[in-house]
PDB file of C-alpha atoms in Angstrom:
ATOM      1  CA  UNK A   1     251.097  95.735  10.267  1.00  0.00           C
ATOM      2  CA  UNK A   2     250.009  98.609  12.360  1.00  0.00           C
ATOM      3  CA  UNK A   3     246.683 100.259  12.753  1.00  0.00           C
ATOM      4  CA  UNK A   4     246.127 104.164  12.872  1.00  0.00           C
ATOM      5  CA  UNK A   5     243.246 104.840  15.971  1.00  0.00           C
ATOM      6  CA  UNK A   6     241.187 107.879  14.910  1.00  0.00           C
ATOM      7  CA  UNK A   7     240.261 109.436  18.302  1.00  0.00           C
ATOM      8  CA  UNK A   8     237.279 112.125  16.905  1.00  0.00           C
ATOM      9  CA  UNK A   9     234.312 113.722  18.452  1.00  0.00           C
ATOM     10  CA  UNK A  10     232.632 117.081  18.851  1.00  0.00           C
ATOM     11  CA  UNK A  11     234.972 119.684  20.188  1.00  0.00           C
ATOM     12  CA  UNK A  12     234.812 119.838  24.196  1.00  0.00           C
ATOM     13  CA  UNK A  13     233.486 116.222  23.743  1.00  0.00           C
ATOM     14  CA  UNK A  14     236.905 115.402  25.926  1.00  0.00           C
ATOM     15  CA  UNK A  15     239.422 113.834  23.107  1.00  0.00           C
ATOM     16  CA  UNK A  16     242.193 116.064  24.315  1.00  0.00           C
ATOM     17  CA  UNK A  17     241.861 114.217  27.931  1.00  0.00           C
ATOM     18  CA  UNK A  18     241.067 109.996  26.790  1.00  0.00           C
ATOM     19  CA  UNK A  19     243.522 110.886  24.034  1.00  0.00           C
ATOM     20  CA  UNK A  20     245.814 110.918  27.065  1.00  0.00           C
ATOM     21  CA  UNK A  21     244.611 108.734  29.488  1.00  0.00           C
ATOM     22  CA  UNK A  22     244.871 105.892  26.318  1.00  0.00           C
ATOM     23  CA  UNK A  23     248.118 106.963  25.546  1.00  0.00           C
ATOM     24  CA  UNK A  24     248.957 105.948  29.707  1.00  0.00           C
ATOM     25  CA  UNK A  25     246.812 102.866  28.938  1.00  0.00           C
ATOM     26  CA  UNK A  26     248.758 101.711  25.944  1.00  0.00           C
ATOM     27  CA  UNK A  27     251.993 104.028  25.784  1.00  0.00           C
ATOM     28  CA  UNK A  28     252.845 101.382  22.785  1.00  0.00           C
ATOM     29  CA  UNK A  29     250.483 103.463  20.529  1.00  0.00           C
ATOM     30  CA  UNK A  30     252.511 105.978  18.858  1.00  0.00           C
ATOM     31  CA  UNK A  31     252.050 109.401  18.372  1.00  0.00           C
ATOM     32  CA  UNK A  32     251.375 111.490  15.401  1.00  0.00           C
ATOM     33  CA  UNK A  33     251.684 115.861  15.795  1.00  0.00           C
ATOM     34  CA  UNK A  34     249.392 117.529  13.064  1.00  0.00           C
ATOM     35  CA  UNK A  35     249.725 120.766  11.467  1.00  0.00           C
ATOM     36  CA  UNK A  36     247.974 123.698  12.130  1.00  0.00           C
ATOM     37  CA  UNK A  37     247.769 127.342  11.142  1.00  0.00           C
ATOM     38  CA  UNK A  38     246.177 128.883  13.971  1.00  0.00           C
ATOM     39  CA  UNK A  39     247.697 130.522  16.794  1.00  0.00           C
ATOM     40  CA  UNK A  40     248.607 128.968  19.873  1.00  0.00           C
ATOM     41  CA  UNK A  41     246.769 128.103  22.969  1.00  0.00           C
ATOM     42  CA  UNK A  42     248.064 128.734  26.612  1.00  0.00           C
ATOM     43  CA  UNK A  43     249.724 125.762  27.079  1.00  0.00           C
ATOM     44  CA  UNK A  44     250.146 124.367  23.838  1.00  0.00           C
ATOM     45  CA  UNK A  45     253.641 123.719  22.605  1.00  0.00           C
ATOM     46  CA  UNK A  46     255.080 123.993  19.044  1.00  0.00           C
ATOM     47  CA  UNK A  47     255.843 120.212  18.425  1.00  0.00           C
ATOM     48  CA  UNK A  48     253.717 118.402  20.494  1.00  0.00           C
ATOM     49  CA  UNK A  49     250.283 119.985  20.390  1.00  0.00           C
ATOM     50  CA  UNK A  50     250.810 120.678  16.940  1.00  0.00           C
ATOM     51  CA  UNK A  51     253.675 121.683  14.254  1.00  0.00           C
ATOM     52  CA  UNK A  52     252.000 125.332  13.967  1.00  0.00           C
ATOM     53  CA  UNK A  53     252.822 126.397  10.245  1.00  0.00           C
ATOM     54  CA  UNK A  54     251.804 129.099   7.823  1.00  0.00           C
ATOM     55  CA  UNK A  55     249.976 128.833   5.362  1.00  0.00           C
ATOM     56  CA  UNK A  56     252.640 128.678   2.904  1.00  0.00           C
ATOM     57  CA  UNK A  57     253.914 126.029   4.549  1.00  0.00           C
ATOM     58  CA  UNK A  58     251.495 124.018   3.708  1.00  0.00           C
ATOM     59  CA  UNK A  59     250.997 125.047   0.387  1.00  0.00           C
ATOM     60  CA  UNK A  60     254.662 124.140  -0.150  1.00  0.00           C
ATOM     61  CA  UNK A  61     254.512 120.383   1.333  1.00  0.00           C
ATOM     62  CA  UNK A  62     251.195 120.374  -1.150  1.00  0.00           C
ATOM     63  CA  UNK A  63     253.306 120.957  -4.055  1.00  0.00           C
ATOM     64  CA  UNK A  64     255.630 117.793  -2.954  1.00  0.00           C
ATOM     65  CA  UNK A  65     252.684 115.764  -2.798  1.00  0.00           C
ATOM     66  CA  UNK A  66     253.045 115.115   0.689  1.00  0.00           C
ATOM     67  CA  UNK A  67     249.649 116.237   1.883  1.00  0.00           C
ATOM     68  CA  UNK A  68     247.557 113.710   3.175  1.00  0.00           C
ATOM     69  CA  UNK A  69     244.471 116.021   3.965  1.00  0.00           C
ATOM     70  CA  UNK A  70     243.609 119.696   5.003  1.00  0.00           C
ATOM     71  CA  UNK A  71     240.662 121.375   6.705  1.00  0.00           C
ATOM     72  CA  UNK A  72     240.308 125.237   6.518  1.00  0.00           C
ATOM     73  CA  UNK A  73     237.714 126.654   9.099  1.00  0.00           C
ATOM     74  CA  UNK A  74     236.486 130.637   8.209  1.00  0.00           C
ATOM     75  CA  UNK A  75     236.620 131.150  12.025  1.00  0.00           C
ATOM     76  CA  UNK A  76     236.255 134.747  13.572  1.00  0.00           C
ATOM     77  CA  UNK A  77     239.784 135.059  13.750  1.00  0.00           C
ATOM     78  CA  UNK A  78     240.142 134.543   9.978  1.00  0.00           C
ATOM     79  CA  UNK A  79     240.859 130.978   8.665  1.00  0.00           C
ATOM     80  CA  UNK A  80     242.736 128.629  10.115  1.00  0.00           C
ATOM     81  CA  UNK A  81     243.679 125.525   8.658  1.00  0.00           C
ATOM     82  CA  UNK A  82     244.901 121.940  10.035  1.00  0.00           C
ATOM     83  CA  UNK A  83     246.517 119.047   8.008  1.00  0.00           C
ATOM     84  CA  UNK A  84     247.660 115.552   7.969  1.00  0.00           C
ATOM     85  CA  UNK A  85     251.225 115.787   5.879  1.00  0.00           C
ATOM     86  CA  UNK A  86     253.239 112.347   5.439  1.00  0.00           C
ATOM     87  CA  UNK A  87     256.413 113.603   6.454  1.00  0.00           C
ATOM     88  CA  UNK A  88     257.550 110.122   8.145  1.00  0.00           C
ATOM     89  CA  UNK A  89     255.966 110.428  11.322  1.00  0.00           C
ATOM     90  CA  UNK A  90     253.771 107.375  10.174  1.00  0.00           C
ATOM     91  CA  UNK A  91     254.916 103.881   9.342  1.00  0.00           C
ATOM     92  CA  UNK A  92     252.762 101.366  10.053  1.00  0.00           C
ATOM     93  CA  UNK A  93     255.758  98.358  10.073  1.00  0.00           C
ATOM     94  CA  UNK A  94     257.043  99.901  13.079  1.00  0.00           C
ATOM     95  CA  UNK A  95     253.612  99.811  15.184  1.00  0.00           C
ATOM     96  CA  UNK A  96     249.999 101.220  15.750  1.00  0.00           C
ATOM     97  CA  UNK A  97     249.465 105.116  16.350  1.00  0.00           C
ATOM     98  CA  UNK A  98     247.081 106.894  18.005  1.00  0.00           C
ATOM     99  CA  UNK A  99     245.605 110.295  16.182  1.00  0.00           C
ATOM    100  CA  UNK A 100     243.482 113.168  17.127  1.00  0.00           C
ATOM    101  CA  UNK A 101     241.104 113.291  13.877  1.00  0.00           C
ATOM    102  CA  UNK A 102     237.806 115.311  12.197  1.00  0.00           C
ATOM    103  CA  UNK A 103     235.413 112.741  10.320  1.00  0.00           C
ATOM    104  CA  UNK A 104     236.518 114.475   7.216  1.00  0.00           C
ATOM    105  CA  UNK A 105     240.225 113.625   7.799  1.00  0.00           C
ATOM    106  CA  UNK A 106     239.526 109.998   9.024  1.00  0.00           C
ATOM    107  CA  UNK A 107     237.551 109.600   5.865  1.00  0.00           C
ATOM    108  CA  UNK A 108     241.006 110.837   3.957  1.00  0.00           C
ATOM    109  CA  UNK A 109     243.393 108.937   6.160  1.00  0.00           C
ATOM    110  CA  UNK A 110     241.300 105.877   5.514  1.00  0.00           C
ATOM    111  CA  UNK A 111     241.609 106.393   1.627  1.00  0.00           C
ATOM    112  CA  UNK A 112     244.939 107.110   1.754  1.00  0.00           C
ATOM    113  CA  UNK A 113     246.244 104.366   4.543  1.00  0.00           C
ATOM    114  CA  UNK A 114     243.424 101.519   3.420  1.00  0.00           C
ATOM    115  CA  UNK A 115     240.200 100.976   5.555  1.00  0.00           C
ATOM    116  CA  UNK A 116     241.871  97.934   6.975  1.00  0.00           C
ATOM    117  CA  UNK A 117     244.504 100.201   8.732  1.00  0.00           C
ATOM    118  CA  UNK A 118     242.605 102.840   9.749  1.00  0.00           C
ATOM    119  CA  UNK A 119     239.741 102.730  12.887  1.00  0.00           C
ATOM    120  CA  UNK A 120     237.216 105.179  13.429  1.00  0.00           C
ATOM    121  CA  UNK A 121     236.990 105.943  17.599  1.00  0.00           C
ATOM    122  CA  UNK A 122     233.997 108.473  17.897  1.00  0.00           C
ATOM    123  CA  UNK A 123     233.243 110.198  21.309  1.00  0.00           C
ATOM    124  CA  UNK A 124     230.079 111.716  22.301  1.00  0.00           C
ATOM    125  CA  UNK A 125     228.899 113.723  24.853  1.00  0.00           C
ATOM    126  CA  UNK A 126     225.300 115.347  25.431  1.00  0.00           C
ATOM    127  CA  UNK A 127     225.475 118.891  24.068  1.00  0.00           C
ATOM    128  CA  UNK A 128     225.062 120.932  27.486  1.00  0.00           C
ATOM    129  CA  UNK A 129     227.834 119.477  28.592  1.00  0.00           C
ATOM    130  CA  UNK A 130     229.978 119.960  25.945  1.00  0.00           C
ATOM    131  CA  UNK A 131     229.007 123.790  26.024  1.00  0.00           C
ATOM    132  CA  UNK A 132     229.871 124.298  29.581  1.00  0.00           C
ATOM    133  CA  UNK A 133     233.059 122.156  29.136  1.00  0.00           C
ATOM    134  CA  UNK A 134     234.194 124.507  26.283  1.00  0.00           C
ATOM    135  CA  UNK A 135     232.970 127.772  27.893  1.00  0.00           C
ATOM    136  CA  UNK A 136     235.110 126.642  31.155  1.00  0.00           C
ATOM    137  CA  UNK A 137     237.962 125.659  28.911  1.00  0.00           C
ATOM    138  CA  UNK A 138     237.573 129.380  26.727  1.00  0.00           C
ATOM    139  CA  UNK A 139     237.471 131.164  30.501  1.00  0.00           C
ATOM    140  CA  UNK A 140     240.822 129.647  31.367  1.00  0.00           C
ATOM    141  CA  UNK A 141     242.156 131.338  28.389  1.00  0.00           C
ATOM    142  CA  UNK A 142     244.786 134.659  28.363  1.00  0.00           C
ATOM    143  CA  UNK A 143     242.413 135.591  25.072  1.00  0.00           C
ATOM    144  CA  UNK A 144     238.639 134.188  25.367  1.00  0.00           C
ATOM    145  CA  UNK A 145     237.615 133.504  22.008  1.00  0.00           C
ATOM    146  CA  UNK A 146     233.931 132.859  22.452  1.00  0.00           C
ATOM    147  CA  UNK A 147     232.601 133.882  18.956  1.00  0.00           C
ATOM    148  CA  UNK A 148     234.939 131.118  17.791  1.00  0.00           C
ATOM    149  CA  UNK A 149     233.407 129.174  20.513  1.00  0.00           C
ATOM    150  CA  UNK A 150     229.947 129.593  19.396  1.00  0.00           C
ATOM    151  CA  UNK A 151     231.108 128.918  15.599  1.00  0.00           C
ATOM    152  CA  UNK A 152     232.706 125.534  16.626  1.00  0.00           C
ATOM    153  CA  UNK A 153     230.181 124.507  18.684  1.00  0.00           C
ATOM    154  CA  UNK A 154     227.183 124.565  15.551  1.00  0.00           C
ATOM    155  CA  UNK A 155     229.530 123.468  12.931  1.00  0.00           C
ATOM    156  CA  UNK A 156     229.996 120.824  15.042  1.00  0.00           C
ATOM    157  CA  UNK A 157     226.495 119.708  15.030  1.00  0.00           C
ATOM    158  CA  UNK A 158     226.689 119.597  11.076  1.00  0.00           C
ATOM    159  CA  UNK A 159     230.314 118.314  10.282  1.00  0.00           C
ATOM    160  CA  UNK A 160     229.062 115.055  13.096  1.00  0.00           C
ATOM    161  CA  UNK A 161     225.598 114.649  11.461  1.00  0.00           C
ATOM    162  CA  UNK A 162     224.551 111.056  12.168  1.00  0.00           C
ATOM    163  CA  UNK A 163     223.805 111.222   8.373  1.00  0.00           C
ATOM    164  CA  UNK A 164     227.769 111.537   7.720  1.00  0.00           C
ATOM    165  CA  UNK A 165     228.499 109.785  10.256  1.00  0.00           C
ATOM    166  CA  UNK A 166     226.748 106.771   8.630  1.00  0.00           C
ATOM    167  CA  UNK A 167     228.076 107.646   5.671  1.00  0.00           C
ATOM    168  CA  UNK A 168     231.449 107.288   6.957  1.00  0.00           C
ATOM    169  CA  UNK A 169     231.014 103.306   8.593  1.00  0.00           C
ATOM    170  CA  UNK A 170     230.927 104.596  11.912  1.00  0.00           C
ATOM    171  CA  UNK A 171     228.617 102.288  14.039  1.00  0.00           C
ATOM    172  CA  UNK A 172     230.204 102.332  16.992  1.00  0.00           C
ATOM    173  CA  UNK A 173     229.849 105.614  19.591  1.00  0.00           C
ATOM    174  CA  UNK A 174     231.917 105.928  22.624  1.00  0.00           C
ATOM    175  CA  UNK A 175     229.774 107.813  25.497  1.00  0.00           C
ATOM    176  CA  UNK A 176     232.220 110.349  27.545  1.00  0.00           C
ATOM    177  CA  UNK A 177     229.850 110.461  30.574  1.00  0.00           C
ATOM    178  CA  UNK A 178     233.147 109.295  32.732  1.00  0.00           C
ATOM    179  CA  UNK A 179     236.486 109.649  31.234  1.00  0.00           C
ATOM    180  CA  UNK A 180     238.710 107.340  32.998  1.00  0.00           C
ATOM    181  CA  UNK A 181     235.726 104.928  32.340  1.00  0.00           C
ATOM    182  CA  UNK A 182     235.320 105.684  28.402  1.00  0.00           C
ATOM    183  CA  UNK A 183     239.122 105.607  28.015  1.00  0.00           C
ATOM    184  CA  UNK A 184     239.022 101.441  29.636  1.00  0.00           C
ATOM    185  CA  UNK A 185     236.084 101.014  26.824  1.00  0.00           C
ATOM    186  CA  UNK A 186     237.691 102.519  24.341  1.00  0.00           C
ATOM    187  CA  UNK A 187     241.924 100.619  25.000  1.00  0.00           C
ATOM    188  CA  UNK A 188     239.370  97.768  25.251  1.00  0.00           C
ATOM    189  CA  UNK A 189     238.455  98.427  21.592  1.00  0.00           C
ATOM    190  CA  UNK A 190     241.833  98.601  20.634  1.00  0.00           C
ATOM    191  CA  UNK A 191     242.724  95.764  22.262  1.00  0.00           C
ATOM    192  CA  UNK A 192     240.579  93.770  20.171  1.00  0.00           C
ATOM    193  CA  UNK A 193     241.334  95.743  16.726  1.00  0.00           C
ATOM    194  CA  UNK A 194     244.358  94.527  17.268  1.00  0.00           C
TER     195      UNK A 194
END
């Protein structure tokens, strides 16, 4: 039986880079592409960064029961929401995946998938430096969105409480200080999960 590998941190804590330096570490792990609502980043693609959806959408695969969790954010650009939907991306017979996750959705995929299948991974990074990283990363943008920057970034410090995070089982912390040296940690982890 496989294992789902909850990759979550702070945003600008660096998932979107070890998520792919694990993936070339252990291109076994299989991939799952969320939903989300919002609009597209430059260089995002429909598909592989996420299945980008309207709201209906959603509301539709709710209706079939299909919806393994949602998160709706009141951002400045209005709300955007992300899901989990089990629409056969995910069977755990045919391997281990690898997913890009909030604490709140681990929390759901673990109810829904059993604790047993489902690992918490949680990055960290000191908080000046995961300011700058998102400010460089807003910069480089066609659009900045920096009031959605500065919304993110003290949600962040809430949603990641070390009070939830307890509450969730998570006693392990990955430190993103170097990435290519957190990613070996982290494959190391799996390795062991099994």
């Amino acid at each position: 039986m496989g294992k789902i590998y909850c990759l979550m941190g702070k945003s600008a804590s660096g998932k979107d880079t070890l998520y792919g330096m694990i993936r070339a570490l252990r291109p076994e792990l299989l991939e799952y592409v969320m939903y989300a609502t919002r609009p597209m980043r430059t260089g995002e693609t429909d598909g592989v960064t996420y299945h980008f959806v309207t709201p209906e959408y959603l509301s539709e695969v709710e209706k079939k029961g299909l919806l393994i969790e949602s998160r709706t954010y009141n951002t400045a650009h209005g709300p955007w929401t992300y899901a989990t939907v089990d629409d056969g991306q995910v069977d755990l017979l045919k391997g281990s995946y690898l997913m890009p996750s909030t604490l709140e959705s681990f929390i759901k995929l673990r109810d829904y998938y059993g604790e047993e299948n489902v690992i918490p991974l949680y990055v960290e990074v000191d908080d000046g430096e995961r300011l700058q990283r998102a400010l460089n990363r807003e910069r480089s943008q066609k659009e900045p969105k920096y009031k959605e920057l500065c919304r993110r970034f003290l949600a962040d410090s809430e949603d990641f409480s070390d009070e939830k995070l307890a509450e969730a089982g998570i006693k392990t912390r990955y430190q993103n200080l170097d990435a290519a040296e957190c990613a070996a940690v982290i494959t190391e982890s799996i390795d062991r999960a099994g």
